[in-house]
PDB file of N, CA and C in Angstrom:
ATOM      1  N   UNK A 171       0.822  -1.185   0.000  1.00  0.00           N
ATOM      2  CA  UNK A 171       0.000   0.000   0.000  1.00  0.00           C
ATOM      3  C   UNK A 171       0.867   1.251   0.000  1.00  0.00           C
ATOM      4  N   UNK A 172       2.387   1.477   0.796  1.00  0.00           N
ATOM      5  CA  UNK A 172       2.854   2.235   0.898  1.00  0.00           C
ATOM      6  C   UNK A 172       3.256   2.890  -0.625  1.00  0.00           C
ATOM      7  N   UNK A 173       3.648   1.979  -1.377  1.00  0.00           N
ATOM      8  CA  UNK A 173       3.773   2.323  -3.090  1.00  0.00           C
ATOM      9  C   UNK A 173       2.742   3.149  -3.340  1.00  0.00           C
ATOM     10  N   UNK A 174       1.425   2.729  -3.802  1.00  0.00           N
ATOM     11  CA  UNK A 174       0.169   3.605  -4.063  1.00  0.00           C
ATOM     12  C   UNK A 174       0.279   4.946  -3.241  1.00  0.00           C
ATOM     13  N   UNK A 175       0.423   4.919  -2.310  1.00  0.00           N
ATOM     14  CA  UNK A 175       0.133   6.433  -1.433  1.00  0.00           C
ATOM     15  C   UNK A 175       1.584   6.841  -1.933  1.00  0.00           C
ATOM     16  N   UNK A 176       2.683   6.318  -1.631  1.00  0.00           N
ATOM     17  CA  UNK A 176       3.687   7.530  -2.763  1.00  0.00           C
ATOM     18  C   UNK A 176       3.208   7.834  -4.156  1.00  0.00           C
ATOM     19  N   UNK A 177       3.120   7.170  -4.861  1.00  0.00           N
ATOM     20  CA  UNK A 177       3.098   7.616  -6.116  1.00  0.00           C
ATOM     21  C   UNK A 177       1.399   8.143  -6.159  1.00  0.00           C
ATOM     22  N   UNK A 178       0.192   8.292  -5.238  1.00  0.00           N
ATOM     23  CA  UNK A 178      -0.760   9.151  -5.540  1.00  0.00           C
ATOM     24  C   UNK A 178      -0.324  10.583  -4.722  1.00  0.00           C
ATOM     25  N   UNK A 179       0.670  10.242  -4.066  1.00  0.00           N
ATOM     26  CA  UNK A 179       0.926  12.094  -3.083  1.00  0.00           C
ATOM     27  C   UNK A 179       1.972  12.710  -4.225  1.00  0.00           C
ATOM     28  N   UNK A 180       2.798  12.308  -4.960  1.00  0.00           N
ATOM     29  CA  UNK A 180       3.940  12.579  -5.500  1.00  0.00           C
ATOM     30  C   UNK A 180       3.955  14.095  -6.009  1.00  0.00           C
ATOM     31  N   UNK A 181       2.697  14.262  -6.100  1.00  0.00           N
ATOM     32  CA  UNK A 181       2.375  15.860  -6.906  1.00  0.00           C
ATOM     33  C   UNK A 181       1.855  16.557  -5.531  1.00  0.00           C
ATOM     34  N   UNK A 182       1.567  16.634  -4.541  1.00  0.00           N
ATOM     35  CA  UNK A 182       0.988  17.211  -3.441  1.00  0.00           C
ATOM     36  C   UNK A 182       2.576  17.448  -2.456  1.00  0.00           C
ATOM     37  N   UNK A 183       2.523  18.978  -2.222  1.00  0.00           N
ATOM     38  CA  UNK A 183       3.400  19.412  -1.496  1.00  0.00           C
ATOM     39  C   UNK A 183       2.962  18.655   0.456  1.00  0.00           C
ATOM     40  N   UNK A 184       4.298  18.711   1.247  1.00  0.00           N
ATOM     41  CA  UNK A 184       4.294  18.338   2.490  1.00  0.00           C
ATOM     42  C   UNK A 184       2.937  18.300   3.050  1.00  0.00           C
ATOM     43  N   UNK A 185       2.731  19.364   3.339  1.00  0.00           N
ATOM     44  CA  UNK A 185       1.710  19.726   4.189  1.00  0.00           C
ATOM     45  C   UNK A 185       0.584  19.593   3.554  1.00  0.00           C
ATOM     46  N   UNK A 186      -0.059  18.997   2.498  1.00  0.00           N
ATOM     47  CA  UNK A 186      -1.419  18.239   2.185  1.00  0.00           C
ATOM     48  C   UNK A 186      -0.949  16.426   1.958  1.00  0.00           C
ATOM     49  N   UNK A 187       0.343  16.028   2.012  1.00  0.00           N
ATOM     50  CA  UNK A 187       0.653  15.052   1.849  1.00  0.00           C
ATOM     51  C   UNK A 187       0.576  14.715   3.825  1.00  0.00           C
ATOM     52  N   UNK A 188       0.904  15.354   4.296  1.00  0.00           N
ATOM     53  CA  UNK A 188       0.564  15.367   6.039  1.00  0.00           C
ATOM     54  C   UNK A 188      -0.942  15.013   6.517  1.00  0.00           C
ATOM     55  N   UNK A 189      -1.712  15.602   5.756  1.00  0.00           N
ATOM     56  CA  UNK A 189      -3.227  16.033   6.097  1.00  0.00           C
ATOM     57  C   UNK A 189      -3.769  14.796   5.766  1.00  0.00           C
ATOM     58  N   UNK A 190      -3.091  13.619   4.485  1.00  0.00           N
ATOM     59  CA  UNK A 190      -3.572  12.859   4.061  1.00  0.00           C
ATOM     60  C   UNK A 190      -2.872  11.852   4.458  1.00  0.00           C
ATOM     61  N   UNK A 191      -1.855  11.541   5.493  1.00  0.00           N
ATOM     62  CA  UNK A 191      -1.295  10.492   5.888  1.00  0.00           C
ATOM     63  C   UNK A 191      -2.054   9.343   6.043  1.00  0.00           C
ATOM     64  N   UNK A 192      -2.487   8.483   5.572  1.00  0.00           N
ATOM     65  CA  UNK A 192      -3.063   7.082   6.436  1.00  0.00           C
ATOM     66  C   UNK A 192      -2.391   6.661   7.318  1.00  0.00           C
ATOM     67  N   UNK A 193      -1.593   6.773   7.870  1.00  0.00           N
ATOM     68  CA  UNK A 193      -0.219   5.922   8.789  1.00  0.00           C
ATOM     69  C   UNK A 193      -0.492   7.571   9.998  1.00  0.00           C
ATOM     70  N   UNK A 194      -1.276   8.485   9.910  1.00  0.00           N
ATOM     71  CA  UNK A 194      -1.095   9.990  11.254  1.00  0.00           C
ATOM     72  C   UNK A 194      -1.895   9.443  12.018  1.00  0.00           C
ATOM     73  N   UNK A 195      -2.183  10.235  13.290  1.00  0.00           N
ATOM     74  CA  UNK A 195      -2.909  10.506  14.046  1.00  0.00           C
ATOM     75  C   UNK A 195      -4.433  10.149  14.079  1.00  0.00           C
ATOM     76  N   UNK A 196      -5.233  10.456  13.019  1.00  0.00           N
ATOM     77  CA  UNK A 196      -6.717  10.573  12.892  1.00  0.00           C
ATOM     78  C   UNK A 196      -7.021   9.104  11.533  1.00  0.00           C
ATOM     79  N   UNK A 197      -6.933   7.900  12.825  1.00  0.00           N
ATOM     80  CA  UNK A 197      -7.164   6.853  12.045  1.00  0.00           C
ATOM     81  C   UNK A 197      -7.714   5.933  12.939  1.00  0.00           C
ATOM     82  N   UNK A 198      -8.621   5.202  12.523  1.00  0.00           N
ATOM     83  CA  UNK A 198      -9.826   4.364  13.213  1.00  0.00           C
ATOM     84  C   UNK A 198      -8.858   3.377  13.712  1.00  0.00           C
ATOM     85  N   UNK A 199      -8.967   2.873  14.867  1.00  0.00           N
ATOM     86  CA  UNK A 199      -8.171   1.899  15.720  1.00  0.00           C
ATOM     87  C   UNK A 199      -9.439   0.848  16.281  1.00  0.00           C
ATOM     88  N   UNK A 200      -9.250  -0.913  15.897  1.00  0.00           N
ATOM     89  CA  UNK A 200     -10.060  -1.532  16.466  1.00  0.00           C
ATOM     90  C   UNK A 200      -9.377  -2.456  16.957  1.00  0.00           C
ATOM     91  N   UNK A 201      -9.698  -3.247  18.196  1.00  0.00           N
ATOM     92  CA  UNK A 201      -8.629  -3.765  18.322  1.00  0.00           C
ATOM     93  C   UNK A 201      -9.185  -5.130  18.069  1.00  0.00           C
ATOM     94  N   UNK A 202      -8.293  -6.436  18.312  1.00  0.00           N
ATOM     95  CA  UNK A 202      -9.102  -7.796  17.333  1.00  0.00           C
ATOM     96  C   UNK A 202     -10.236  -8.426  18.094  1.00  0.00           C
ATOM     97  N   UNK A 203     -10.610  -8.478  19.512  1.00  0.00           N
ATOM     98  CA  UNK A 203     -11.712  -8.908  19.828  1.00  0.00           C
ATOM     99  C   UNK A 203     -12.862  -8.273  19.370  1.00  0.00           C
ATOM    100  N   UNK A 204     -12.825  -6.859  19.338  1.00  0.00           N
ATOM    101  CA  UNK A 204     -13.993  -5.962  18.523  1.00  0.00           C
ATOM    102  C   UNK A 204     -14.000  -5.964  17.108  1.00  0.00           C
ATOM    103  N   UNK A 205     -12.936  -6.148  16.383  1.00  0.00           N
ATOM    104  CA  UNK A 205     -13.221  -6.739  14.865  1.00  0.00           C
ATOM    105  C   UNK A 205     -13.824  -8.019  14.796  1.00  0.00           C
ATOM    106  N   UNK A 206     -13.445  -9.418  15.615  1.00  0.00           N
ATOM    107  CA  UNK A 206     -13.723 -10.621  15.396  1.00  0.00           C
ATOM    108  C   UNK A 206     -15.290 -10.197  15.618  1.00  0.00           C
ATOM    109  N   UNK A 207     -15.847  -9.530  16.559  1.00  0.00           N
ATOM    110  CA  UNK A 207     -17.293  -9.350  16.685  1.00  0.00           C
ATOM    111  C   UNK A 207     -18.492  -8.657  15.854  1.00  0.00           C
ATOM    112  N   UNK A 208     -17.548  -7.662  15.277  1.00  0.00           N
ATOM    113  CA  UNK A 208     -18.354  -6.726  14.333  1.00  0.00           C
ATOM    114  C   UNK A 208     -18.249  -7.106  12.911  1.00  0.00           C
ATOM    115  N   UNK A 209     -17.091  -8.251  12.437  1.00  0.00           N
ATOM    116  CA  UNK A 209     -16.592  -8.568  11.307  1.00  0.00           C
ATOM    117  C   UNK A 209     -17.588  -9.217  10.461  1.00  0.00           C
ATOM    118  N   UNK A 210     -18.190  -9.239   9.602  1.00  0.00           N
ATOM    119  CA  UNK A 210     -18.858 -10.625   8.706  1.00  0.00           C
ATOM    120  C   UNK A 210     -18.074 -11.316   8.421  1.00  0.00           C
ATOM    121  N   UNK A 211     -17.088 -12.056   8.130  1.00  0.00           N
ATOM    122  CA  UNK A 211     -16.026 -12.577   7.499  1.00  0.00           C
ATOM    123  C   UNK A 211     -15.299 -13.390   8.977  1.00  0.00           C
ATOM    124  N   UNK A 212     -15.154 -12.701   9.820  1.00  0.00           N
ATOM    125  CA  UNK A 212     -14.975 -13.278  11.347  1.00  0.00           C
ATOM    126  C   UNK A 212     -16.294 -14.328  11.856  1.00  0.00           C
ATOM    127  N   UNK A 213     -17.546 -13.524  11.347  1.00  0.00           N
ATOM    128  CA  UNK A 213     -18.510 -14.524  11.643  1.00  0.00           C
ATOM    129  C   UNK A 213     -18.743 -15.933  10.561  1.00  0.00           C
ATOM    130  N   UNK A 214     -18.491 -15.729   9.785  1.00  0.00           N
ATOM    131  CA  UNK A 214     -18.517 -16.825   8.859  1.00  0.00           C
ATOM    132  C   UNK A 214     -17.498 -17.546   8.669  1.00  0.00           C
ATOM    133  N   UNK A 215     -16.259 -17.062   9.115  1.00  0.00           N
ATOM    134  CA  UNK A 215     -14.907 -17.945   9.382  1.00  0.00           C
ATOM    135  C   UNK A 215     -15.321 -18.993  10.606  1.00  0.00           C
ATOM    136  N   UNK A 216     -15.738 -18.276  11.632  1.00  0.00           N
ATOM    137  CA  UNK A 216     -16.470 -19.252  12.579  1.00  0.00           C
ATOM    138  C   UNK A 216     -17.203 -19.836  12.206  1.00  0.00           C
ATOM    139  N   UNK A 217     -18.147 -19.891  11.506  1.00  0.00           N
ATOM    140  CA  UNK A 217     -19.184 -21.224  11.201  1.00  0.00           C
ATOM    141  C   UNK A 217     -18.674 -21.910  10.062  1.00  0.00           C
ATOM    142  N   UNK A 218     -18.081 -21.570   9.290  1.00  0.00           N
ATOM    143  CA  UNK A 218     -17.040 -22.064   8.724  1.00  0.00           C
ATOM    144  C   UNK A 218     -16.682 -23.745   8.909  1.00  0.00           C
ATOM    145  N   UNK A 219     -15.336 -23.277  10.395  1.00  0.00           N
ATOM    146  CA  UNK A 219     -14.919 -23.756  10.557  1.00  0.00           C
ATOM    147  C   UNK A 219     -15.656 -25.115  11.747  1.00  0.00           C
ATOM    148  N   UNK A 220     -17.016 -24.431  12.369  1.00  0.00           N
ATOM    149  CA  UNK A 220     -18.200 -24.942  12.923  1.00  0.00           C
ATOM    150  C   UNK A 220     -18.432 -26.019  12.180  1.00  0.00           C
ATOM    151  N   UNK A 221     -18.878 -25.704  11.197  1.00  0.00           N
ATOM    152  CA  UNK A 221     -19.331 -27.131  10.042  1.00  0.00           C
ATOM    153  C   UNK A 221     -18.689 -27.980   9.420  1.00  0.00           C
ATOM    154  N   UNK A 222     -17.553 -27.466   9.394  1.00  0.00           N
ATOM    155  CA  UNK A 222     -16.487 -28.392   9.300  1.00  0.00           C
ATOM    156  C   UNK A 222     -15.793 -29.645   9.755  1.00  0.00           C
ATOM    157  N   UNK A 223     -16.065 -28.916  11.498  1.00  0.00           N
ATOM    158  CA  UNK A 223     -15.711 -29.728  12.142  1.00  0.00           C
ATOM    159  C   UNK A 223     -16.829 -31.121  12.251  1.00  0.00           C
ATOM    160  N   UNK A 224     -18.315 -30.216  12.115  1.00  0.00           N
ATOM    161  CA  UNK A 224     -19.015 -31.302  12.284  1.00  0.00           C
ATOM    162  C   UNK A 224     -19.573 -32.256  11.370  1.00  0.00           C
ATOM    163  N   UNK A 225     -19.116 -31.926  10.120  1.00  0.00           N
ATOM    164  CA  UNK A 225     -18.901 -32.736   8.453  1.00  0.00           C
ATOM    165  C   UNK A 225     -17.764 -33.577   9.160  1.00  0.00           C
ATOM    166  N   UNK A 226     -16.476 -33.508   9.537  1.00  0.00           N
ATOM    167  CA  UNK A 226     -15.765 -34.601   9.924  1.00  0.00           C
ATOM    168  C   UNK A 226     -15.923 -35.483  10.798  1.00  0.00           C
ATOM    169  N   UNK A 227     -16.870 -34.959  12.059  1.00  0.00           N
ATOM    170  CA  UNK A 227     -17.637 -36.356  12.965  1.00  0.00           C
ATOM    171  C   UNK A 227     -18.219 -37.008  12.259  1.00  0.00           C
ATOM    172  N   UNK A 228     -19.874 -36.651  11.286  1.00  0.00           N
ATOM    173  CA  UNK A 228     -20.258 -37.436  11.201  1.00  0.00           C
ATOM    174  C   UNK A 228     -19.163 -38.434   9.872  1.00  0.00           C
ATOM    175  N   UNK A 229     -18.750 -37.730   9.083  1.00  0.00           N
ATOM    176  CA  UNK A 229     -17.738 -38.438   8.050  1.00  0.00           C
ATOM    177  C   UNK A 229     -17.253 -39.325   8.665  1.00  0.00           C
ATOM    178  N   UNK A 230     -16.463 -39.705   9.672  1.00  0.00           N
ATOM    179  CA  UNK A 230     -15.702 -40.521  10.139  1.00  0.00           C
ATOM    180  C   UNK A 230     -15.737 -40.811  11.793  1.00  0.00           C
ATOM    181  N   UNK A 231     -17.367 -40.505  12.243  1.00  0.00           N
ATOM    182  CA  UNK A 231     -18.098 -40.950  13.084  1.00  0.00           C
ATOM    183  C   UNK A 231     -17.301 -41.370  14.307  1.00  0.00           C
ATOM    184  N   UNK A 232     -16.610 -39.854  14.478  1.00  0.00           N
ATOM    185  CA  UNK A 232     -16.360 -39.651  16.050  1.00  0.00           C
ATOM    186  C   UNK A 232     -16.932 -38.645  16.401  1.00  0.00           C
TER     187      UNK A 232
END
């Protein structure tokens, strides 16, 4: 990602290349128990791996 954000700031002087940092100050922070919860992709990795497990009991009926 760092590539893309150089070469889209490359024409923007310091101080709007500052304003637009993704990597500053004013950036959404979640930490992983609150992603695993709010995630779709976290929830369906879990059932996922839910059905999986229980396709291999009955498959081989333990």
């Amino acid at each position: 990602m760092s590539v893309a954000v150089d070469v889209a700031n490359s024409d923007r002087d310091a101080d709007e290349r500052a304003a637009r940092d993704p990597y500053g100050d004013a950036r959404i922070e979640v930490d992983e128990k609150q992603l695993r919860t709010l995630s779709p992709s976290a929830w369906l990795e879990g059932l996922s791996s839910r059905l999986d497990d229980l396709a291999n009991r009955l498959v081989w009926r333990q």
